Protein backbone atom coordinates (compact mmCIF):
# COMPACT_ATOMS: atom_id res chain seq x y z
CA MET A 1 -10.26 -195.90 98.74
CA THR A 2 -13.65 -195.06 97.19
CA ILE A 3 -16.58 -192.94 98.41
CA VAL A 4 -19.70 -195.14 98.33
CA GLY A 5 -22.84 -193.39 97.19
CA ARG A 6 -26.28 -193.64 98.61
CA ALA A 7 -27.47 -196.52 96.50
CA ALA A 8 -25.90 -199.92 97.55
CA GLY A 9 -23.16 -201.07 95.22
CA THR A 10 -22.81 -197.83 93.35
CA LEU A 11 -20.19 -195.09 93.60
CA SER A 12 -20.86 -191.42 94.05
CA PRO A 13 -19.77 -188.82 91.48
CA LEU A 14 -17.01 -187.98 93.98
CA ALA A 15 -15.60 -191.52 93.87
CA THR A 16 -11.86 -191.37 94.03
CA SER A 17 -8.89 -193.69 94.65
CA VAL A 18 -6.60 -191.10 96.22
CA ARG A 19 -5.59 -191.48 99.84
CA MET A 20 -7.89 -189.97 102.39
CA ASP A 21 -6.86 -186.76 104.22
CA GLN A 22 -7.07 -187.58 107.88
CA GLN A 23 -6.99 -183.85 108.67
CA GLN A 24 -10.51 -183.52 107.28
CA ALA A 25 -13.66 -183.91 109.36
CA PRO A 26 -16.51 -183.61 106.91
CA ILE A 27 -19.29 -183.83 109.48
CA LEU A 28 -17.63 -181.34 111.81
CA GLU A 29 -16.96 -178.91 108.99
CA ALA A 30 -20.53 -179.08 107.66
CA LEU A 31 -21.88 -178.53 111.12
CA ALA A 32 -19.65 -175.47 111.59
CA ALA A 33 -20.94 -174.11 108.30
CA ILE A 34 -24.62 -174.49 109.58
CA GLU A 35 -23.85 -172.49 112.67
CA ARG A 36 -22.28 -169.72 110.61
CA ARG A 37 -25.40 -169.62 108.40
CA THR A 38 -28.54 -170.49 110.19
CA VAL A 39 -31.05 -172.68 108.34
CA HIS A 40 -34.64 -171.37 108.16
CA GLY A 41 -36.30 -174.71 109.11
CA PHE A 42 -39.86 -175.81 108.58
CA GLY A 43 -39.46 -179.33 109.69
CA ALA A 44 -37.84 -181.28 112.44
CA PRO A 45 -36.42 -180.84 115.00
CA GLY A 46 -39.06 -178.54 116.39
CA HIS A 47 -36.80 -176.49 118.46
CA HIS A 48 -35.17 -175.12 115.34
CA GLN A 49 -31.51 -174.75 116.52
CA GLY A 50 -32.40 -173.71 120.09
CA THR A 51 -35.17 -171.13 119.27
CA ALA A 52 -37.70 -173.07 121.39
CA VAL A 53 -36.14 -174.68 124.36
CA PRO A 54 -37.28 -174.74 128.03
CA ARG A 55 -35.48 -172.14 130.03
CA GLU A 56 -34.21 -174.57 132.58
CA LEU A 57 -32.80 -176.89 129.95
CA ARG A 58 -31.07 -174.08 128.12
CA ARG A 59 -29.52 -172.84 131.28
CA LEU A 60 -28.12 -176.27 132.06
CA LEU A 61 -26.94 -177.31 128.62
CA GLY A 62 -26.57 -174.02 126.83
CA ARG A 63 -28.03 -172.98 123.41
CA GLN A 64 -25.05 -174.31 121.46
CA VAL A 65 -26.08 -177.95 122.03
CA PHE A 66 -29.44 -177.20 120.31
CA ALA A 67 -27.81 -175.18 117.54
CA ALA A 68 -25.93 -178.35 116.60
CA ASP A 69 -28.95 -180.53 116.85
CA VAL A 70 -30.03 -180.55 113.17
CA ILE A 71 -30.99 -183.44 110.81
CA THR A 72 -28.64 -184.75 108.24
CA PRO A 73 -30.63 -183.76 105.12
CA LYS A 74 -31.40 -180.10 104.88
CA GLY A 75 -28.80 -179.58 107.52
CA LEU A 76 -25.48 -181.25 107.11
CA ASP A 77 -26.33 -181.95 103.44
CA ASP A 78 -28.95 -181.21 101.04
CA ARG A 79 -32.13 -183.28 100.35
CA THR A 80 -30.33 -185.87 98.08
CA GLU A 81 -27.05 -185.82 100.08
CA SER A 82 -25.16 -184.49 97.02
CA GLY A 83 -22.33 -183.25 99.22
CA HIS A 84 -21.59 -186.67 100.40
CA VAL A 85 -20.80 -185.46 103.87
CA LEU A 86 -21.55 -188.66 105.73
CA GLN A 87 -20.14 -190.84 102.99
CA ARG A 88 -16.80 -188.96 102.96
CA ALA A 89 -16.59 -189.17 106.73
CA HIS A 90 -17.09 -192.91 106.52
CA GLU A 91 -14.46 -193.35 103.95
CA ILE A 92 -11.93 -191.46 105.87
CA ALA A 93 -12.71 -193.34 109.01
CA ALA A 94 -12.39 -196.65 107.16
CA GLU A 95 -8.84 -195.78 106.15
CA ALA A 96 -7.93 -194.60 109.59
CA TRP A 97 -8.72 -198.10 110.96
CA HIS A 98 -7.19 -199.90 107.86
CA ALA A 99 -10.69 -201.15 106.95
CA GLU A 100 -12.60 -201.38 103.73
CA PHE A 101 -16.02 -200.36 105.19
CA CYS A 102 -17.09 -198.05 107.95
CA ARG A 103 -20.36 -196.60 109.24
CA PHE A 104 -20.82 -194.36 112.22
CA VAL A 105 -23.59 -195.50 114.57
CA THR A 106 -25.60 -193.42 116.90
CA GLY A 107 -27.35 -196.22 118.86
CA GLY A 108 -24.17 -197.44 120.65
CA SER A 109 -22.19 -200.62 119.92
CA THR A 110 -25.43 -202.53 120.70
CA GLN A 111 -26.79 -201.29 117.40
CA SER A 112 -23.48 -201.99 115.65
CA LEU A 113 -23.48 -205.55 116.86
CA HIS A 114 -27.05 -206.04 115.81
CA THR A 115 -26.13 -204.77 112.33
CA ALA A 116 -23.12 -207.06 112.07
CA LEU A 117 -25.09 -210.15 113.11
CA ALA A 118 -27.99 -209.26 110.66
CA ALA A 119 -25.42 -209.08 107.83
CA VAL A 120 -24.16 -212.74 108.39
CA ALA A 121 -27.13 -214.76 109.75
CA ARG A 122 -30.84 -215.19 109.22
CA PRO A 123 -33.49 -216.71 111.54
CA GLY A 124 -32.59 -220.28 112.39
CA ASP A 125 -29.00 -219.91 111.58
CA THR A 126 -26.24 -221.01 114.07
CA VAL A 127 -23.80 -218.41 115.45
CA LEU A 128 -21.09 -219.05 117.95
CA PHE A 129 -20.86 -216.64 120.84
CA ALA A 130 -18.06 -216.45 123.40
CA ALA A 131 -19.56 -217.12 126.84
CA ASN A 132 -18.82 -213.46 127.92
CA VAL A 133 -20.46 -211.65 125.01
CA HIS A 134 -22.57 -208.60 126.06
CA LYS A 135 -26.43 -208.75 126.40
CA ALA A 136 -26.59 -207.05 123.02
CA GLU A 137 -25.59 -210.16 121.16
CA ARG A 138 -27.88 -212.39 123.11
CA ALA A 139 -30.80 -209.88 122.70
CA HIS A 140 -30.35 -210.01 118.86
CA ALA A 141 -30.26 -213.78 118.88
CA LEU A 142 -33.51 -213.79 120.84
CA ALA A 143 -35.18 -211.21 118.59
CA THR A 144 -34.14 -212.94 115.35
CA GLU A 145 -34.36 -216.59 116.43
CA LEU A 146 -30.74 -217.35 115.88
CA ASN A 147 -29.39 -220.55 117.35
CA ALA A 148 -26.82 -219.12 119.70
CA VAL A 149 -24.13 -221.63 120.61
CA ILE A 150 -22.03 -220.64 123.61
CA VAL A 151 -18.27 -221.20 123.29
CA PRO A 152 -16.62 -221.43 126.77
CA VAL A 153 -14.03 -218.80 127.75
CA ILE A 154 -10.94 -218.99 129.81
CA VAL A 155 -11.72 -218.48 133.46
CA ASP A 156 -9.07 -217.06 135.74
CA GLU A 157 -9.92 -218.69 139.06
CA ALA A 158 -7.31 -216.76 140.97
CA TRP A 159 -8.75 -213.44 139.86
CA ASP A 160 -12.33 -214.65 139.44
CA ILE A 161 -12.59 -213.09 135.92
CA GLU A 162 -13.30 -214.30 132.33
CA HIS A 163 -10.81 -213.88 129.58
CA GLY A 164 -11.19 -214.67 125.93
CA VAL A 165 -11.60 -217.95 124.00
CA ALA A 166 -8.72 -220.49 123.60
CA VAL A 167 -8.01 -221.44 120.07
CA ALA A 168 -8.49 -225.22 120.83
CA THR A 169 -11.95 -224.51 122.31
CA LEU A 170 -13.00 -222.50 119.28
CA ILE A 171 -11.80 -225.26 116.90
CA GLU A 172 -13.80 -227.81 118.87
CA ALA A 173 -16.95 -225.61 118.56
CA LEU A 174 -16.37 -224.99 114.87
CA ASP A 175 -16.00 -228.65 114.23
CA ALA A 176 -19.16 -229.41 116.20
CA HIS A 177 -21.18 -226.85 114.26
CA PRO A 178 -19.91 -226.86 110.70
CA GLY A 179 -22.88 -224.81 109.64
CA ALA A 180 -22.06 -221.79 111.87
CA LYS A 181 -22.38 -218.47 110.10
CA ALA A 182 -20.06 -216.46 112.37
CA PHE A 183 -18.11 -216.44 115.56
CA VAL A 184 -18.33 -213.49 118.01
CA VAL A 185 -15.53 -212.85 120.50
CA VAL A 186 -15.10 -210.04 122.97
CA SER A 187 -11.56 -208.60 122.67
CA PRO A 188 -10.46 -206.79 124.67
CA THR A 189 -12.60 -207.76 127.56
CA TYR A 190 -13.97 -205.23 130.05
CA PHE A 191 -10.69 -205.89 132.03
CA GLY A 192 -8.46 -205.07 128.99
CA VAL A 193 -7.36 -208.61 128.15
CA THR A 194 -7.28 -209.50 124.48
CA SER A 195 -7.73 -212.84 122.77
CA ASP A 196 -5.26 -214.27 120.21
CA ILE A 197 -7.29 -212.74 117.41
CA ALA A 198 -4.83 -213.85 114.67
CA ALA A 199 -5.11 -217.52 115.75
CA LEU A 200 -8.86 -217.39 116.22
CA ALA A 201 -9.28 -215.66 112.79
CA HIS A 202 -7.14 -218.44 111.21
CA ALA A 203 -9.31 -221.07 112.62
CA CYS A 204 -12.47 -219.43 111.48
CA HIS A 205 -11.19 -218.56 108.02
CA ALA A 206 -10.01 -222.14 107.36
CA ARG A 207 -13.70 -223.05 107.54
CA GLY A 208 -15.04 -220.05 105.71
CA VAL A 209 -16.54 -218.54 108.90
CA PRO A 210 -16.25 -214.72 109.59
CA LEU A 211 -14.86 -213.53 112.90
CA ILE A 212 -16.83 -210.64 114.42
CA CYS A 213 -14.93 -208.89 117.23
CA ASP A 214 -16.74 -206.96 119.85
CA ALA A 215 -13.90 -204.55 120.44
CA ALA A 216 -16.03 -201.93 122.19
CA TRP A 217 -13.05 -201.05 124.48
CA GLY A 218 -10.38 -201.30 121.79
CA GLY A 219 -11.08 -198.37 119.53
CA ALA A 220 -7.76 -196.79 120.22
CA PHE A 221 -5.56 -199.78 119.41
CA ALA A 222 -5.04 -198.78 115.86
CA PHE A 223 -3.55 -195.41 116.85
CA CYS A 224 -0.84 -196.35 119.37
CA GLU A 225 1.94 -198.91 119.05
CA ALA A 226 2.06 -199.40 122.79
CA LEU A 227 -1.51 -200.72 122.92
CA PRO A 228 -2.32 -204.20 121.81
CA PRO A 229 -2.80 -204.69 117.98
CA ASP A 230 -6.11 -203.74 116.50
CA ALA A 231 -8.51 -206.57 115.78
CA LEU A 232 -8.85 -205.87 112.11
CA ALA A 233 -5.11 -205.84 111.67
CA LYS A 234 -5.01 -209.33 113.19
CA GLY A 235 -7.61 -210.80 110.92
CA ALA A 236 -11.02 -209.99 112.31
CA ASP A 237 -13.56 -209.57 109.50
CA VAL A 238 -15.77 -207.12 111.48
CA ALA A 239 -14.91 -204.96 114.38
CA VAL A 240 -17.20 -202.81 116.59
CA TYR A 241 -15.78 -199.95 118.57
CA SER A 242 -17.49 -197.76 121.20
CA LEU A 243 -15.79 -194.51 120.45
CA HIS A 244 -17.59 -192.88 123.42
CA LYS A 245 -15.95 -195.31 125.80
CA THR A 246 -12.26 -194.28 125.20
CA LEU A 247 -11.92 -191.89 122.33
CA GLY A 248 -13.90 -188.97 123.56
CA ALA A 249 -17.04 -189.20 121.35
CA LEU A 250 -20.45 -188.47 122.75
CA THR A 251 -22.30 -191.32 124.54
CA GLN A 252 -23.89 -193.74 122.10
CA GLY A 253 -21.22 -193.04 119.46
CA SER A 254 -20.03 -196.24 117.89
CA ALA A 255 -18.10 -197.34 114.70
CA LEU A 256 -18.76 -200.44 112.66
CA LEU A 257 -15.92 -201.53 110.49
CA ALA A 258 -15.22 -204.41 108.11
CA ARG A 259 -12.58 -205.83 105.79
CA GLY A 260 -12.04 -208.89 103.62
CA GLU A 261 -14.48 -210.86 101.53
CA LEU A 262 -16.20 -213.27 103.99
CA VAL A 263 -18.87 -210.59 104.91
CA ASP A 264 -21.12 -209.44 102.09
CA ARG A 265 -20.50 -205.69 101.95
CA GLN A 266 -23.80 -204.94 100.38
CA ARG A 267 -25.67 -207.01 102.99
CA LEU A 268 -23.75 -205.21 105.75
CA TRP A 269 -24.75 -201.84 104.23
CA MET A 270 -28.40 -202.95 103.99
CA ALA A 271 -28.31 -204.18 107.65
CA TYR A 272 -26.94 -200.81 108.72
CA GLU A 273 -29.86 -198.99 106.96
CA LEU A 274 -32.23 -201.38 108.50
CA PHE A 275 -31.17 -200.64 112.03
CA GLN A 276 -29.94 -197.00 111.85
CA THR A 277 -32.51 -194.31 112.59
CA THR A 278 -33.46 -192.01 109.79
CA SER A 279 -32.86 -189.09 112.15
CA PRO A 280 -29.37 -189.78 113.55
CA SER A 281 -28.00 -187.36 116.20
CA VAL A 282 -25.70 -184.93 114.39
CA PRO A 283 -23.87 -183.89 117.60
CA ILE A 284 -22.91 -187.69 118.09
CA LEU A 285 -21.99 -187.95 114.43
CA ALA A 286 -19.83 -184.92 114.53
CA SER A 287 -18.17 -186.25 117.81
CA LEU A 288 -17.36 -189.51 116.03
CA ASP A 289 -15.84 -187.56 113.12
CA ALA A 290 -13.82 -185.35 115.44
CA ALA A 291 -12.59 -188.25 117.59
CA ARG A 292 -11.47 -190.18 114.47
CA ARG A 293 -9.43 -187.15 113.30
CA GLU A 294 -8.02 -186.43 116.71
CA HIS A 295 -6.72 -189.96 117.06
CA ALA A 296 -5.56 -190.46 113.51
CA LEU A 297 -3.39 -187.33 113.90
CA HIS A 298 -2.42 -187.43 117.58
CA GLY A 299 -3.28 -190.86 118.95
CA GLU A 300 0.26 -192.04 119.50
CA ALA A 301 1.16 -189.15 121.68
CA ALA A 302 -2.25 -189.09 123.54
CA TRP A 303 -2.24 -192.72 124.49
CA THR A 304 1.52 -192.73 125.37
CA LYS A 305 0.45 -190.17 128.04
CA VAL A 306 -2.55 -192.23 129.08
CA LEU A 307 -0.38 -195.32 129.54
CA ALA A 308 2.13 -193.34 131.64
CA ARG A 309 -0.70 -192.09 133.87
CA ALA A 310 -2.04 -195.67 134.19
CA ALA A 311 1.48 -196.89 135.20
CA ASP A 312 1.62 -194.05 137.80
CA LEU A 313 -1.74 -195.23 139.22
CA ARG A 314 -0.46 -198.83 139.45
CA ARG A 315 2.63 -197.74 141.31
CA ARG A 316 0.56 -195.70 143.83
CA LEU A 317 -1.93 -198.55 144.33
CA ALA A 318 0.95 -200.97 145.01
CA ALA A 319 1.77 -198.96 148.17
CA ILE A 320 -1.71 -199.62 149.72
CA ASP A 321 -1.84 -202.57 152.10
CA GLY A 322 -3.88 -205.51 150.69
CA VAL A 323 -4.32 -204.04 147.17
CA ARG A 324 -2.98 -205.76 144.07
CA THR A 325 -3.50 -204.97 140.39
CA PHE A 326 -3.79 -207.26 137.33
CA GLY A 327 -0.69 -207.16 135.18
CA GLU A 328 0.98 -208.87 132.24
CA GLU A 329 2.31 -211.67 134.49
CA HIS A 330 -1.25 -212.81 135.01
CA LEU A 331 -2.26 -213.21 131.33
CA PRO A 332 -3.15 -216.50 129.67
CA ASP A 333 -1.16 -217.68 126.74
CA GLY A 334 -1.62 -215.63 123.52
CA ALA A 335 -3.24 -212.74 125.31
CA MET A 336 -2.16 -209.09 125.62
CA LEU A 337 -3.14 -206.43 128.19
CA ASP A 338 -4.41 -202.90 127.61
CA ALA A 339 -2.66 -201.47 130.58
CA THR A 340 -5.06 -198.51 130.70
CA LYS A 341 -7.56 -200.91 132.38
CA VAL A 342 -6.45 -201.15 135.94
CA LEU A 343 -8.13 -204.08 137.71
CA ILE A 344 -7.89 -203.70 141.48
CA ASP A 345 -8.30 -206.82 143.66
CA LEU A 346 -9.52 -206.13 147.21
CA SER A 347 -10.12 -209.69 148.21
CA THR A 348 -7.68 -209.53 151.15
CA TRP A 349 -9.82 -206.75 152.70
CA GLY A 350 -12.67 -209.24 152.86
CA VAL A 351 -15.38 -206.70 152.01
CA SER A 352 -17.67 -206.08 149.04
CA GLY A 353 -16.17 -204.29 146.09
CA TYR A 354 -19.62 -202.79 145.34
CA ALA A 355 -19.70 -201.29 148.89
CA VAL A 356 -16.15 -199.87 148.49
CA ASP A 357 -17.32 -198.34 145.12
CA ASP A 358 -20.34 -196.68 146.93
CA TRP A 359 -18.03 -195.46 149.74
CA LEU A 360 -15.54 -193.85 147.40
CA ASN A 361 -18.36 -192.15 145.61
CA GLN A 362 -19.93 -190.79 148.71
CA GLN A 363 -16.76 -189.80 150.49
CA TYR A 364 -14.45 -188.71 147.68
CA ARG A 365 -16.69 -188.31 144.61
CA VAL A 366 -14.77 -191.04 142.94
CA SER A 367 -16.55 -193.24 140.33
CA VAL A 368 -14.85 -196.30 139.06
CA GLY A 369 -15.58 -198.02 135.78
CA LEU A 370 -16.78 -201.21 137.39
CA SER A 371 -17.19 -202.87 140.77
CA GLU A 372 -17.69 -206.57 141.69
CA ALA A 373 -17.66 -208.62 144.80
CA ARG A 374 -13.88 -208.61 144.94
CA HIS A 375 -12.78 -205.98 142.39
CA LEU A 376 -12.75 -202.36 141.29
CA LEU A 377 -11.83 -201.43 137.75
CA ALA A 378 -10.27 -198.03 137.11
CA ILE A 379 -10.37 -197.09 133.39
CA VAL A 380 -7.69 -194.55 132.54
CA SER A 381 -8.52 -192.50 129.39
CA PRO A 382 -7.38 -189.27 127.73
CA GLY A 383 -9.69 -187.44 129.99
CA THR A 384 -8.28 -188.80 133.20
CA THR A 385 -6.32 -186.23 135.15
CA ALA A 386 -3.53 -186.39 137.70
CA ALA A 387 -6.18 -185.06 140.26
CA ASP A 388 -8.44 -188.02 139.42
CA VAL A 389 -5.56 -190.53 140.11
CA ARG A 390 -4.72 -188.77 143.44
CA ALA A 391 -8.37 -188.85 144.51
CA LEU A 392 -8.72 -192.62 143.76
CA VAL A 393 -5.46 -193.45 145.60
CA ARG A 394 -6.30 -191.14 148.53
CA GLY A 395 -9.81 -192.70 148.85
CA LEU A 396 -8.65 -196.36 148.70
CA THR A 397 -5.84 -195.53 151.23
CA GLU A 398 -8.33 -194.02 153.69
CA CYS A 399 -10.83 -196.88 153.12
CA GLY A 400 -8.10 -199.44 153.90
CA LYS A 401 -6.95 -197.67 157.03
CA GLN A 402 -10.48 -197.33 158.41
CA LEU A 403 -11.25 -200.98 157.67
CA ALA A 404 -8.01 -202.08 159.42
CA ALA A 405 -8.82 -199.81 162.39
CA GLY A 406 -12.33 -201.19 162.63
CA THR A 407 -13.92 -197.67 162.24
CA LEU A 408 -15.57 -198.60 158.91
CA GLU A 409 -17.86 -201.60 158.41
CA LEU A 410 -18.78 -202.86 154.93
CA PRO A 411 -20.53 -206.10 153.83
CA ALA A 412 -18.12 -209.03 153.98
CA ILE A 413 -17.65 -211.18 150.91
CA ALA A 414 -17.24 -214.52 152.75
CA ASP A 415 -17.41 -217.49 150.51
CA THR A 416 -18.85 -215.87 147.47
CA PRO A 417 -19.20 -218.34 144.54
CA GLY A 418 -16.78 -217.71 141.57
CA VAL A 419 -17.91 -216.78 138.07
CA GLY A 420 -16.34 -220.11 136.86
CA SER A 421 -19.33 -222.04 138.30
CA LEU A 422 -21.82 -220.39 135.92
CA LEU A 423 -22.05 -222.94 133.16
CA VAL A 424 -24.59 -222.39 130.34
CA GLU A 425 -27.12 -225.12 129.58
CA MET A 426 -29.91 -224.23 127.14
CA ALA A 427 -33.00 -226.26 127.98
CA MET A 428 -35.39 -224.86 125.31
CA ASP A 429 -35.78 -222.33 122.52
CA ALA A 430 -35.38 -218.72 123.88
CA GLY A 431 -38.46 -217.45 121.99
CA ALA A 432 -40.59 -220.21 123.34
CA ALA A 433 -39.41 -219.40 126.92
CA VAL A 434 -40.18 -215.70 126.59
CA PHE A 435 -43.58 -215.92 124.77
CA GLY A 436 -44.94 -219.17 126.29
CA PRO A 437 -46.60 -219.56 129.73
CA VAL A 438 -44.46 -218.18 132.55
CA GLU A 439 -44.50 -217.59 136.17
CA GLN A 440 -42.53 -215.64 138.83
CA VAL A 441 -40.75 -217.73 141.52
CA ALA A 442 -38.52 -216.81 144.41
CA LEU A 443 -34.77 -216.80 143.39
CA ASP A 444 -33.85 -219.26 146.10
CA ARG A 445 -36.37 -221.76 144.72
CA ALA A 446 -35.43 -221.34 141.07
CA ALA A 447 -32.81 -224.06 140.65
CA GLY A 448 -33.78 -226.53 138.03
CA ARG A 449 -36.27 -224.12 136.38
CA VAL A 450 -35.89 -222.66 132.89
CA ALA A 451 -35.32 -218.81 132.82
CA ALA A 452 -37.83 -216.65 130.88
CA GLU A 453 -35.94 -213.33 131.30
CA THR A 454 -32.41 -212.01 130.93
CA ILE A 455 -30.44 -211.10 134.01
CA ALA A 456 -27.14 -209.30 133.39
CA PRO A 457 -25.27 -207.51 136.21
CA ALA A 458 -24.11 -204.12 134.79
CA PRO A 459 -21.45 -203.32 134.18
CA PRO A 460 -20.12 -205.33 132.29
CA GLY A 461 -23.58 -206.35 131.05
CA VAL A 462 -22.67 -210.09 130.54
CA PRO A 463 -25.94 -212.14 130.82
CA ARG A 464 -25.80 -214.70 133.61
CA LEU A 465 -29.29 -215.94 132.71
CA VAL A 466 -31.03 -215.74 129.40
CA PRO A 467 -34.49 -217.06 128.27
CA GLY A 468 -34.45 -220.78 127.70
CA GLN A 469 -31.43 -221.44 129.96
CA ARG A 470 -31.48 -223.94 132.72
CA ILE A 471 -31.07 -222.22 136.16
CA SER A 472 -28.55 -224.21 138.19
CA ALA A 473 -27.98 -224.19 141.94
CA ALA A 474 -24.67 -222.43 141.18
CA HIS A 475 -26.61 -219.61 139.39
CA VAL A 476 -28.95 -219.24 142.33
CA ALA A 477 -26.01 -219.12 144.81
CA TRP A 478 -24.00 -216.64 142.65
CA LEU A 479 -26.92 -214.29 141.98
CA THR A 480 -28.01 -214.37 145.55
CA ALA A 481 -24.50 -213.61 146.87
CA GLN A 482 -24.00 -210.80 144.25
CA ARG A 483 -27.37 -209.25 145.14
CA ASN A 484 -26.66 -209.34 148.86
CA LEU A 485 -23.26 -207.65 148.19
CA GLY A 486 -24.80 -204.84 146.27
CA ALA A 487 -24.71 -205.87 142.61
CA PHE A 488 -27.14 -204.11 140.15
CA LEU A 489 -28.68 -206.95 138.31
CA LEU A 490 -29.76 -205.43 135.03
CA ASP A 491 -33.09 -206.38 133.46
CA PRO A 492 -34.82 -208.43 136.22
CA LEU A 493 -38.67 -207.83 136.25
CA ASP A 494 -38.62 -207.89 140.07
CA PRO A 495 -36.84 -204.69 141.26
CA ALA A 496 -36.19 -206.29 144.57
CA GLU A 497 -34.12 -208.99 142.75
CA ARG A 498 -35.68 -211.67 144.90
CA SER A 499 -37.72 -213.51 142.33
CA VAL A 500 -37.12 -214.57 138.74
CA ARG A 501 -39.40 -215.10 135.69
CA VAL A 502 -39.32 -218.70 134.58
CA VAL A 503 -41.29 -221.05 132.24
CA ALA A 504 -44.43 -222.20 133.88
CA SER A 505 -44.34 -225.78 135.19
CA GLY A 506 -46.78 -228.35 133.98
């Protein structure tokens, strides 16, 4: 491995080919040094390591948070970054994930995905997106005028969830769009189901197309044999990990990694500099560095315990009447399951999963990772305790009993349309839809119109309407049903969720 210097394509004076020491945490160590020897600052941030902080905020967060809130130059490093603190941290992390390039990102995996796409495609280029990509990818395509071609995903009708992309489907899309600059797949999905990354990568590489894997929920895969294989190890050219989601970093902490020759490394570096703030949060950077070290050294043991806790949760849930959980027996061909994502089906109860989520929060202070019309998703992570598991099981058991006894009434799901009915038909350029003449119409009268806004229920933040997309009757029925059952439709301009912004008629 080599330590890359500040200038693109050059090596720092510390360049070395020796193996990285995973016990080191350069950012964390530099931050500790600052706190031992306070900097007399005459620049940003203005609170100067907690000297000037509102009393209420200091009482709530403590002064230590502000002591750690410094800027990278004249803080972690000197003005010219001669200590190569960030560079060394990136190189060590790259080796931890068996990559050749790494950058820590403080704007979440949204920023990492924007960076990856900017490195492979310019305005007007075609990029293939799996149908269940996050709104981050669709937002970048809109902002940079990419031609986003949607690749259908596998829909599990029995569970009403989306999986990854079948290899044959990808090959068909690649053949139909020979000029595609990249393919973006989500693996694992929010529900913990991976795609056959090796086969997808082979199909892409045979045509010289890089595979970008939105692996936001798969950051730990490289550190535990019992988890599915890491995307980079299976042939992905770029992988994006949300270290705050599963590895214990602070919120907005993400890692962007790459390997192989299909993605220009200098262009990726330049795209990173384009999108990364010049004042990144040092607490977030330090948490990324620490999370990498912790998992590189102790990930196997940590995630073995997490998997055991998830298995215990599944056993306890199986004892509750009308509850079932998604397991390996339900996987499509070529897929694997991250068993720490426990998808709970409540369809036999006949009530809204959103409402059950709210009831659990109100009655038992239990917050699940996701709720839908028919589901709850419990995400078990290193921070999940035995008490957390007991609280969820106790709450669901009591909810089921009260529903059966008729002492609890929650909204019924009735004949809610399935996600498989939501086909994507682009009717016009996304930019033209956003910036041209528009009007607001009632959702129940929007069928046949062209959307001029993004609507993405969150979580998981998968857009169900994007600018330029034809709104079908199925979309109207699905969105109306989800709204009535309690979904939070991220992004709509009408907070009441009863109208939608569309391209003006005539």
